CSV table of C-alpha atoms and ligand atoms in Angstrom, one decimal:
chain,number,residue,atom,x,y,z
A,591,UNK,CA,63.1,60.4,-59.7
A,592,UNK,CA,64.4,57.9,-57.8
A,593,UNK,CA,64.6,60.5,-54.8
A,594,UNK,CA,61.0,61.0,-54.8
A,595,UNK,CA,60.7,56.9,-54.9
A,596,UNK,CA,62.8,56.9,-51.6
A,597,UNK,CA,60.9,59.9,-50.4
A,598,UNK,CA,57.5,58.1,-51.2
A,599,UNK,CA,58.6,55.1,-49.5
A,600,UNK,CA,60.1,56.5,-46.4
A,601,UNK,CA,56.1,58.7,-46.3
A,602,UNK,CA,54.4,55.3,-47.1
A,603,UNK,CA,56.5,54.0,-43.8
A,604,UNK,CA,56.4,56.5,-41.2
A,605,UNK,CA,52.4,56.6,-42.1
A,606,UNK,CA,51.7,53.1,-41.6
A,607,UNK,CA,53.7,53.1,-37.7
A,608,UNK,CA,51.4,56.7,-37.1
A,609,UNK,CA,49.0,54.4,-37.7
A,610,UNK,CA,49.5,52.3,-35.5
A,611,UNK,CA,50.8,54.1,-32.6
A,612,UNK,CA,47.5,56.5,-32.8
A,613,UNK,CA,45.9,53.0,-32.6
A,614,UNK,CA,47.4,52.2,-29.5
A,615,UNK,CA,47.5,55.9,-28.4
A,616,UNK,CA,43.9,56.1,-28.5
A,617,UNK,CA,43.5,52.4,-27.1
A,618,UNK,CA,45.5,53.6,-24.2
A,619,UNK,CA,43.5,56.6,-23.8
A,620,UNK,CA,40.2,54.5,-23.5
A,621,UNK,CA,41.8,52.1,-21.1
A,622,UNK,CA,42.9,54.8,-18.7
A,623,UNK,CA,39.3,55.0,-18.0
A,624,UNK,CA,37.8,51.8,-18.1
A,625,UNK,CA,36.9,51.5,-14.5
A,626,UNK,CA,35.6,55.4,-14.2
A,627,UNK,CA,33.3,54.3,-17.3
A,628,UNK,CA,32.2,51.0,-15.7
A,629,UNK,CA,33.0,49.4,-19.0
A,630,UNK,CA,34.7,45.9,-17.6
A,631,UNK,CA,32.8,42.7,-17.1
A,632,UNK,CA,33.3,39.4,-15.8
A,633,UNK,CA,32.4,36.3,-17.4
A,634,UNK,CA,32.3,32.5,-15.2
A,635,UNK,CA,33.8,29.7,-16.8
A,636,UNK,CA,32.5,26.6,-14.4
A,637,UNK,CA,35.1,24.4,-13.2
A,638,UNK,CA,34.1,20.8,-12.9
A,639,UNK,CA,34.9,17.7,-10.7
A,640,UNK,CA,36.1,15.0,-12.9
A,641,UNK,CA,35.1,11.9,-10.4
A,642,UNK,CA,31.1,13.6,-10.6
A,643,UNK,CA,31.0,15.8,-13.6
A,644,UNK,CA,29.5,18.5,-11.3
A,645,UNK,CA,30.3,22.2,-11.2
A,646,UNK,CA,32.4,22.8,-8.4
A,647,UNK,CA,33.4,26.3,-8.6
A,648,UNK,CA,34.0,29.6,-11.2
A,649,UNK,CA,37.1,31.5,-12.3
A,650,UNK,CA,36.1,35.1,-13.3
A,651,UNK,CA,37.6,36.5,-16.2
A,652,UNK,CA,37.7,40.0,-17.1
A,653,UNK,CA,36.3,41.4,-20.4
A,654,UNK,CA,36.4,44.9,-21.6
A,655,UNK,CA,32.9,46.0,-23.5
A,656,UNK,CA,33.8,48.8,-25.5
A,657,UNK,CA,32.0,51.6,-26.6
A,658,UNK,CA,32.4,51.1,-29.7
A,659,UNK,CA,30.4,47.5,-29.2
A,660,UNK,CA,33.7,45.4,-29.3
A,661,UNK,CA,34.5,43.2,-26.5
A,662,UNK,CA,37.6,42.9,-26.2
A,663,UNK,CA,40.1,40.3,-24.2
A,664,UNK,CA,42.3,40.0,-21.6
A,665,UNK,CA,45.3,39.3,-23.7
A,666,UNK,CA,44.1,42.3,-25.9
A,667,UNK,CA,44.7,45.0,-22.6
A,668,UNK,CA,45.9,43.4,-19.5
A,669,UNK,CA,49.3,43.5,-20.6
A,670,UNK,CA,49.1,46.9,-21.9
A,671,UNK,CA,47.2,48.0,-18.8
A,672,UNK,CA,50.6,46.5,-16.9
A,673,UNK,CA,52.6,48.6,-18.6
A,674,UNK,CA,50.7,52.1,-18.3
A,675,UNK,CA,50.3,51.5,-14.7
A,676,UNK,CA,46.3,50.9,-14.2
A,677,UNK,CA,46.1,47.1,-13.6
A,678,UNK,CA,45.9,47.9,-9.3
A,679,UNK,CA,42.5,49.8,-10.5
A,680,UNK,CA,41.7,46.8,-13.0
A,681,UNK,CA,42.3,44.1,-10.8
A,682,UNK,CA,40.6,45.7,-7.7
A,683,UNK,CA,37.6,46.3,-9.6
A,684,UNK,CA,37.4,42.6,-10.8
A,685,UNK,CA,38.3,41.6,-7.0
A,686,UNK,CA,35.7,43.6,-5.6
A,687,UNK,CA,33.3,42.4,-8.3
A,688,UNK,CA,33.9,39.0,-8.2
A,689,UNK,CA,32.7,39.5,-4.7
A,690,UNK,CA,29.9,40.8,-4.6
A,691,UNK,CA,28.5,38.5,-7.7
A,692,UNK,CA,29.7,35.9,-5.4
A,693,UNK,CA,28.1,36.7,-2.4
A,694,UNK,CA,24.5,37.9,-4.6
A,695,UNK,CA,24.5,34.9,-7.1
A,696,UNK,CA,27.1,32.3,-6.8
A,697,UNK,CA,27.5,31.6,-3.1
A,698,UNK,CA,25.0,28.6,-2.7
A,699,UNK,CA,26.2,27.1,-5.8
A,700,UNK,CA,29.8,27.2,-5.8
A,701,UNK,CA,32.1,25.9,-3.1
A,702,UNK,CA,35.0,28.4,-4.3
A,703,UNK,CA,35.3,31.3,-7.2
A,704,UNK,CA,38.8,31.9,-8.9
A,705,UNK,CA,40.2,35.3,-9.3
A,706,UNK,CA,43.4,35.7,-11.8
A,707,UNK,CA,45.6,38.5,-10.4
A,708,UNK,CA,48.7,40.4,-11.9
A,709,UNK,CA,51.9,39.9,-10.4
A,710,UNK,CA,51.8,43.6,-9.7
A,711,UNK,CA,49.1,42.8,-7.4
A,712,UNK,CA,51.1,41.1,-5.2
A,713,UNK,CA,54.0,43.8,-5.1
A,714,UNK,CA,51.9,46.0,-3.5
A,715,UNK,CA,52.2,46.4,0.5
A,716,UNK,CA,48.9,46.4,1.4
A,717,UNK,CA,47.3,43.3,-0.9
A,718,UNK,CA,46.1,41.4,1.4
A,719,UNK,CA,44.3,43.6,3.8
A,720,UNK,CA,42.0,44.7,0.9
A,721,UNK,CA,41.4,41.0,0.0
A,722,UNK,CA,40.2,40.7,3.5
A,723,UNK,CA,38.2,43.7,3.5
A,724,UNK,CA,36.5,42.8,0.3
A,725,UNK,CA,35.6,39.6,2.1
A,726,UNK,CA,34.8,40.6,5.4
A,727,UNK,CA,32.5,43.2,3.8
A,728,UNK,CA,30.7,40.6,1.7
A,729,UNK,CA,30.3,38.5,4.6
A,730,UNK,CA,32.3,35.3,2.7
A,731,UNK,CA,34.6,32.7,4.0
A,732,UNK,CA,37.8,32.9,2.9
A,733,UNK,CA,38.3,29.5,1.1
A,734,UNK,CA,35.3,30.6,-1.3
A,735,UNK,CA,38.0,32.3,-2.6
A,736,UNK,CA,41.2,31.5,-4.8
A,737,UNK,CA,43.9,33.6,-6.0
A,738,UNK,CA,45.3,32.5,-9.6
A,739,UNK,CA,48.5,33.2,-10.0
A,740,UNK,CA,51.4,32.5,-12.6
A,741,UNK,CA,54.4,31.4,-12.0
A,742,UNK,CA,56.4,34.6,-13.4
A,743,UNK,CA,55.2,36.1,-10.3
A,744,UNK,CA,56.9,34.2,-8.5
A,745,UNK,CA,60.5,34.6,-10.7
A,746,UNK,CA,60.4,38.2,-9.9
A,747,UNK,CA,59.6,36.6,-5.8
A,748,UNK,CA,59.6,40.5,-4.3
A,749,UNK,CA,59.5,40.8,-0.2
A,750,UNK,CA,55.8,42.6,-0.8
A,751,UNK,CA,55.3,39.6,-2.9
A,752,UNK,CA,56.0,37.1,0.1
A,753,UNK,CA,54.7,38.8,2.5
A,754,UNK,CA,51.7,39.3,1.0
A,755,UNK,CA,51.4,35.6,-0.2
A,756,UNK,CA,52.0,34.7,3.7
A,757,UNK,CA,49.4,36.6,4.6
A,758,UNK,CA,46.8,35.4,2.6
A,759,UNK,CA,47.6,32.1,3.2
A,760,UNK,CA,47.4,33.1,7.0
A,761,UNK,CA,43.7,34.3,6.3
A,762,UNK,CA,42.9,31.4,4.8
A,763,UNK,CA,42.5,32.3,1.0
A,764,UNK,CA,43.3,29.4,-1.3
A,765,UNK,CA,46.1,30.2,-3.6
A,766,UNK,CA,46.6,28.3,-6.9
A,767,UNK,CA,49.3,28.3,-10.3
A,768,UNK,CA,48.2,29.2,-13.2
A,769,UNK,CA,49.6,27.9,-16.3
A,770,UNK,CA,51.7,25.8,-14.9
A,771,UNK,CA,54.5,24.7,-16.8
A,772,UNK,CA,55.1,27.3,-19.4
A,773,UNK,CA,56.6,30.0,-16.7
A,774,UNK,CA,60.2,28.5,-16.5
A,775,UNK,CA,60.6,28.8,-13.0
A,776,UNK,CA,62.4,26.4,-10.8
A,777,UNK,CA,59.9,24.4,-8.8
A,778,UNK,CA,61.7,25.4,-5.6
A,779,UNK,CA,58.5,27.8,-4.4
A,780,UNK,CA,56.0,24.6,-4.8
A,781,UNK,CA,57.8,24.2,-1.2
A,782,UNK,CA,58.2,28.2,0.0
A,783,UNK,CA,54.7,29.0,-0.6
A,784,UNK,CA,51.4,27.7,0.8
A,785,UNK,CA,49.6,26.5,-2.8
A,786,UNK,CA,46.8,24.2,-2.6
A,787,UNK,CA,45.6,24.2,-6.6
A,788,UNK,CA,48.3,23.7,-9.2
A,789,UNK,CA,46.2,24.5,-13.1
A,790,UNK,CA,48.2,23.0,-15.8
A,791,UNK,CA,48.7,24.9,-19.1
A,792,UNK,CA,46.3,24.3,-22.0
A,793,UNK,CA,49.3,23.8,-24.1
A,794,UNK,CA,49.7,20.5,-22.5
A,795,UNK,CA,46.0,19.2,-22.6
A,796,UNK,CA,45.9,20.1,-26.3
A,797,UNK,CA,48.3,17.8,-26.9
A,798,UNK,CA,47.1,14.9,-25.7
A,799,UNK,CA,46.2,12.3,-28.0
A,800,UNK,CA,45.7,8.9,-26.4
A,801,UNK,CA,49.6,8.5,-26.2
A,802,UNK,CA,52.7,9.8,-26.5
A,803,UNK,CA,55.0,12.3,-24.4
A,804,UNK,CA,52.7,14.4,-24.2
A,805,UNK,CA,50.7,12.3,-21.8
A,806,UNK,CA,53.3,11.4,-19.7
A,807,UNK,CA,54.2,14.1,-19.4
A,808,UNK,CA,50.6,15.4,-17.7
A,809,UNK,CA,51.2,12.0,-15.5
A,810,UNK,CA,54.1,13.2,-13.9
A,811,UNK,CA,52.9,16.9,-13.2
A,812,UNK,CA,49.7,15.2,-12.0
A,813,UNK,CA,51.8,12.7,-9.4
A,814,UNK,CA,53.8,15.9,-8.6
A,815,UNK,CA,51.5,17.8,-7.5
A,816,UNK,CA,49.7,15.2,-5.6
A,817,UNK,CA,52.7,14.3,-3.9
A,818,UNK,CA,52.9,18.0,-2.7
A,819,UNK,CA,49.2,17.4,-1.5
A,820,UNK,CA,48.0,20.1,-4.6
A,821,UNK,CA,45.0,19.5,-6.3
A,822,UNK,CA,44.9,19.8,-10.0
A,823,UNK,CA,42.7,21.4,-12.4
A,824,UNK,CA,43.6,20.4,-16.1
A,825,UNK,CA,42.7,23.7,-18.5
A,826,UNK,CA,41.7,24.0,-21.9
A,827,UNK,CA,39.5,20.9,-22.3
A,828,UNK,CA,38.4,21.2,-25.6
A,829,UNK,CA,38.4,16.9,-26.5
A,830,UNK,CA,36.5,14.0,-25.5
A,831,UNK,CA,39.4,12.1,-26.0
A,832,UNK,CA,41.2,14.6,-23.2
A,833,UNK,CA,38.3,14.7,-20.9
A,834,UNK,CA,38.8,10.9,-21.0
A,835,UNK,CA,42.5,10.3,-20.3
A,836,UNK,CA,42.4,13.0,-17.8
A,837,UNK,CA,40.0,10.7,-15.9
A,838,UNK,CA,41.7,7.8,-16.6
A,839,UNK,CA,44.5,9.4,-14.6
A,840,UNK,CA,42.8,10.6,-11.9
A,841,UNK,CA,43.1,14.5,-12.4
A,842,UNK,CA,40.8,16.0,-9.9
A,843,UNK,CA,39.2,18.8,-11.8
A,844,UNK,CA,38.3,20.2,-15.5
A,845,UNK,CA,37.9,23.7,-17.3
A,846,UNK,CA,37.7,23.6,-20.8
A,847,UNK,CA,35.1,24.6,-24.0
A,848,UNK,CA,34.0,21.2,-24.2
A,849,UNK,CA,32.4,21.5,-20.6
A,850,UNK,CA,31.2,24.9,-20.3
A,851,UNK,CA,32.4,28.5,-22.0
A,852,UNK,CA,32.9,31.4,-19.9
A,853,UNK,CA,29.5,33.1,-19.9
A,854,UNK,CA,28.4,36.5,-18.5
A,855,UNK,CA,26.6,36.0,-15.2
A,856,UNK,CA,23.1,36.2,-16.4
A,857,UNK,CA,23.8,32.8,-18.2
A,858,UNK,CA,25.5,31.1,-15.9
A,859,UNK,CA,21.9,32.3,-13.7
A,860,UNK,CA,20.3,30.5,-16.5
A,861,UNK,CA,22.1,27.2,-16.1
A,862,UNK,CA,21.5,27.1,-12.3
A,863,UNK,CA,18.1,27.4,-12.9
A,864,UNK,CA,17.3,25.2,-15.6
A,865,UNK,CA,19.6,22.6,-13.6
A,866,UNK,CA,17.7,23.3,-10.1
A,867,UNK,CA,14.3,22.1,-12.3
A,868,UNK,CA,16.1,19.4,-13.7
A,869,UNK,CA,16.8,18.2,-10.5
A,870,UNK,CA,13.3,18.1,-9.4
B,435,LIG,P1,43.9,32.0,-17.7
B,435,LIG,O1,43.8,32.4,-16.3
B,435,LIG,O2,44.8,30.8,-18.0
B,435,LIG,O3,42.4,31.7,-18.1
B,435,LIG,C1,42.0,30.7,-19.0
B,435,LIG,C2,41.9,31.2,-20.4
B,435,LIG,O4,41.6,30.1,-21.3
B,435,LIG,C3,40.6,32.1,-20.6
B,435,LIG,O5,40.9,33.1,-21.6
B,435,LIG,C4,39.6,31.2,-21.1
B,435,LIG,O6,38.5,31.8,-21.8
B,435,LIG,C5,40.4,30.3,-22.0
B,435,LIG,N1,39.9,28.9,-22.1
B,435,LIG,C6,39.1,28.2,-21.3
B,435,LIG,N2,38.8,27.0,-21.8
B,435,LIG,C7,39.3,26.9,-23.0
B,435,LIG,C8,39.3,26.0,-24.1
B,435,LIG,O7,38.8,24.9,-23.9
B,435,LIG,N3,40.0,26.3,-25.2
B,435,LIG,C9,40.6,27.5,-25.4
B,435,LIG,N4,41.2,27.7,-26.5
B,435,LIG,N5,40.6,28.4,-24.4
B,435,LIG,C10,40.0,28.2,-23.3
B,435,LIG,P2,40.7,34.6,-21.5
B,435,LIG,O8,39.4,34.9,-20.8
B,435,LIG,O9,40.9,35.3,-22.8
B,435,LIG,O10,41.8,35.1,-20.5
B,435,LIG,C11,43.2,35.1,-20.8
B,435,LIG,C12,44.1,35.3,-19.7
B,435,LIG,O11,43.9,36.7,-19.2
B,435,LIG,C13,43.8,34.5,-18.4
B,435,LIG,O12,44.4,33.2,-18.6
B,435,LIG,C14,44.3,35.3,-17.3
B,435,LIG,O13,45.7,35.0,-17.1
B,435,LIG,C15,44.2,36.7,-17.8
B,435,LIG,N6,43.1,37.3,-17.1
B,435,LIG,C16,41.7,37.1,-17.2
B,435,LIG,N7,41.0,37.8,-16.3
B,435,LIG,C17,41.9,38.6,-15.6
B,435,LIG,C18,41.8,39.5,-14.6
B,435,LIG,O14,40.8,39.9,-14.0
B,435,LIG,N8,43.0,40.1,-14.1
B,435,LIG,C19,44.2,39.7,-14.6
B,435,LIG,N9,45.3,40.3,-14.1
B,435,LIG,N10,44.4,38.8,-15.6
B,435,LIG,C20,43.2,38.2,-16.1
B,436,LIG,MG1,43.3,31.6,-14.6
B,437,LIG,MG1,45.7,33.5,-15.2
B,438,LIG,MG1,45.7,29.4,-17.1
């Protein structure tokens, strides 16, 4: 009897982790042909300049609009698209994308769009020549454009990696940090590469609250990085209270619920318009 009770238990087991490899199994499968199926999207989240309160720019972020009617997250595939290889065809898709929606809808309105990339990305040889072509072809200037990246790209610092950010820089792309402060690097590449927007982590803004460490602490990454001639954008602003002290201390620019969600592009058409008759 208690045999079969082991043998029942061990079943009940080995069940629930088929489960859940079929579930990521079949996830994979689906991913693997996310760009084929044209199932991605990008949403805008504006960015806003503190001093004016005015929209200043975009950062496009990727969603994946399932079949099945689910949207689903970055943080829900990116990584696992990483791992299984397809995040080249991901992130040129959103590159090329970005783009064009720039160039059709965004151009007049926004001085510069942001574009996250994966640190694979960068690690490949020939980066930076289809960022070029991707402009070129959409006749843009190349500080409309800003390359996110995190700072664990720049742990694993390849020679593609280098090259490629040299290059860019070279063209004239603007190249920022994302999440900074959560990517435990040493801050030895603020000097070897050519950044001119340093984002800090929501972690940090969501702690703010009118005092404490957690405030200084923003104060001194925001005199950093001006000191390095970086401008800031302060993420996550979900607070009055934030919105306020990050004023107070002269952060140049704000993402963050409170301002504006990332919408699909139809909406953010919307908001331009209804701002445009506002303004007249
Ligand atoms: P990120 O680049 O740091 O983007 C900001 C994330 O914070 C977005 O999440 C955005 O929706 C969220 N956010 C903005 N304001 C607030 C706020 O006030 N409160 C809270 N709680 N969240 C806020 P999302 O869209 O889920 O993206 C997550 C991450 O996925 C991004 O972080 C980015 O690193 C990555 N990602 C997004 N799009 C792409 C892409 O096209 N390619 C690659 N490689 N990565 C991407
Ligand atoms: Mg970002
Ligand atoms: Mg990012
Ligand atoms: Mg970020």
């Amino acid at each position: 009897k208690a045999k079969e009770h082991g043998r029942n238990g061990y079943h009940f087991f080995t069940e629930d982790i088929n489960e859940r490899l079929l579930a990521r199994l079949e996830l994979e499968a689906h991913l693997r042909f996310v760009v084929e199926r044209d199932e991605l999207l990008l949403h805008y989240q504006a960015i806003f300049d503190l001093a004016t309160e005015r929209v200043v720019g975009y950062e496009a972020l990727v969603r994946w609009n399932k079949r099945d009617g689910d949207l689903r997250m970055p943080g829900d595939f990116i990584p696992l698209a990483e791992e299984i290889g397809i995040i080249h065809e991901i992130d040129s898709w959103v590159l090329k994308t970005a783009c064009l929606e720039l160039k059709d809808v965004l151009k007049d309105r926004a001085k510069c769009l942001a574009v996250n990339i994966s640190s694979k990305q960068l690690d490949m040889p020939h980066y930076a020549k289809f960022v070029g072509e991707q402009l070129t072809l959409n006749d843009l200037q190349p500080e409309q454009l800003e390359l996110e990246i995190t700072e664990r790209v720049l742990v694993e610092d390849t020679e593609n990696t280098k090259r490629n950010l040299e290059l860019l820089c070279e063209m004239g792309v603007r190249l920022s940090i994302d999440d900074f402060g959560t990517g435990y690097s040493s801050l030895g590449y603020l000097q070897r590469y050519p950044f001119q927007t340093l984002k800090i982590d929501r972690s940090f803004v969501s702690n703010i609250s009118g005092e404490g460490s957690a405030c200084r602490l923003i104060e001194t990454i925001l005199t950093l990085a001006h000191g390095l001639n970086l401008d800031v954008v302060a993420e996550g602003v979900e607070r009055e209270k934030e919105m306020a002290f990050l004023k107070s201390i002269g952060c140049d620019y704000a993402q963050g619920f409170m301002l504006a969600k990332p919408m699909a592009l139809r909406y953010v058409l919307n908001s331009l318009e209804s701002e445009v008759a506002g303004n007249e």
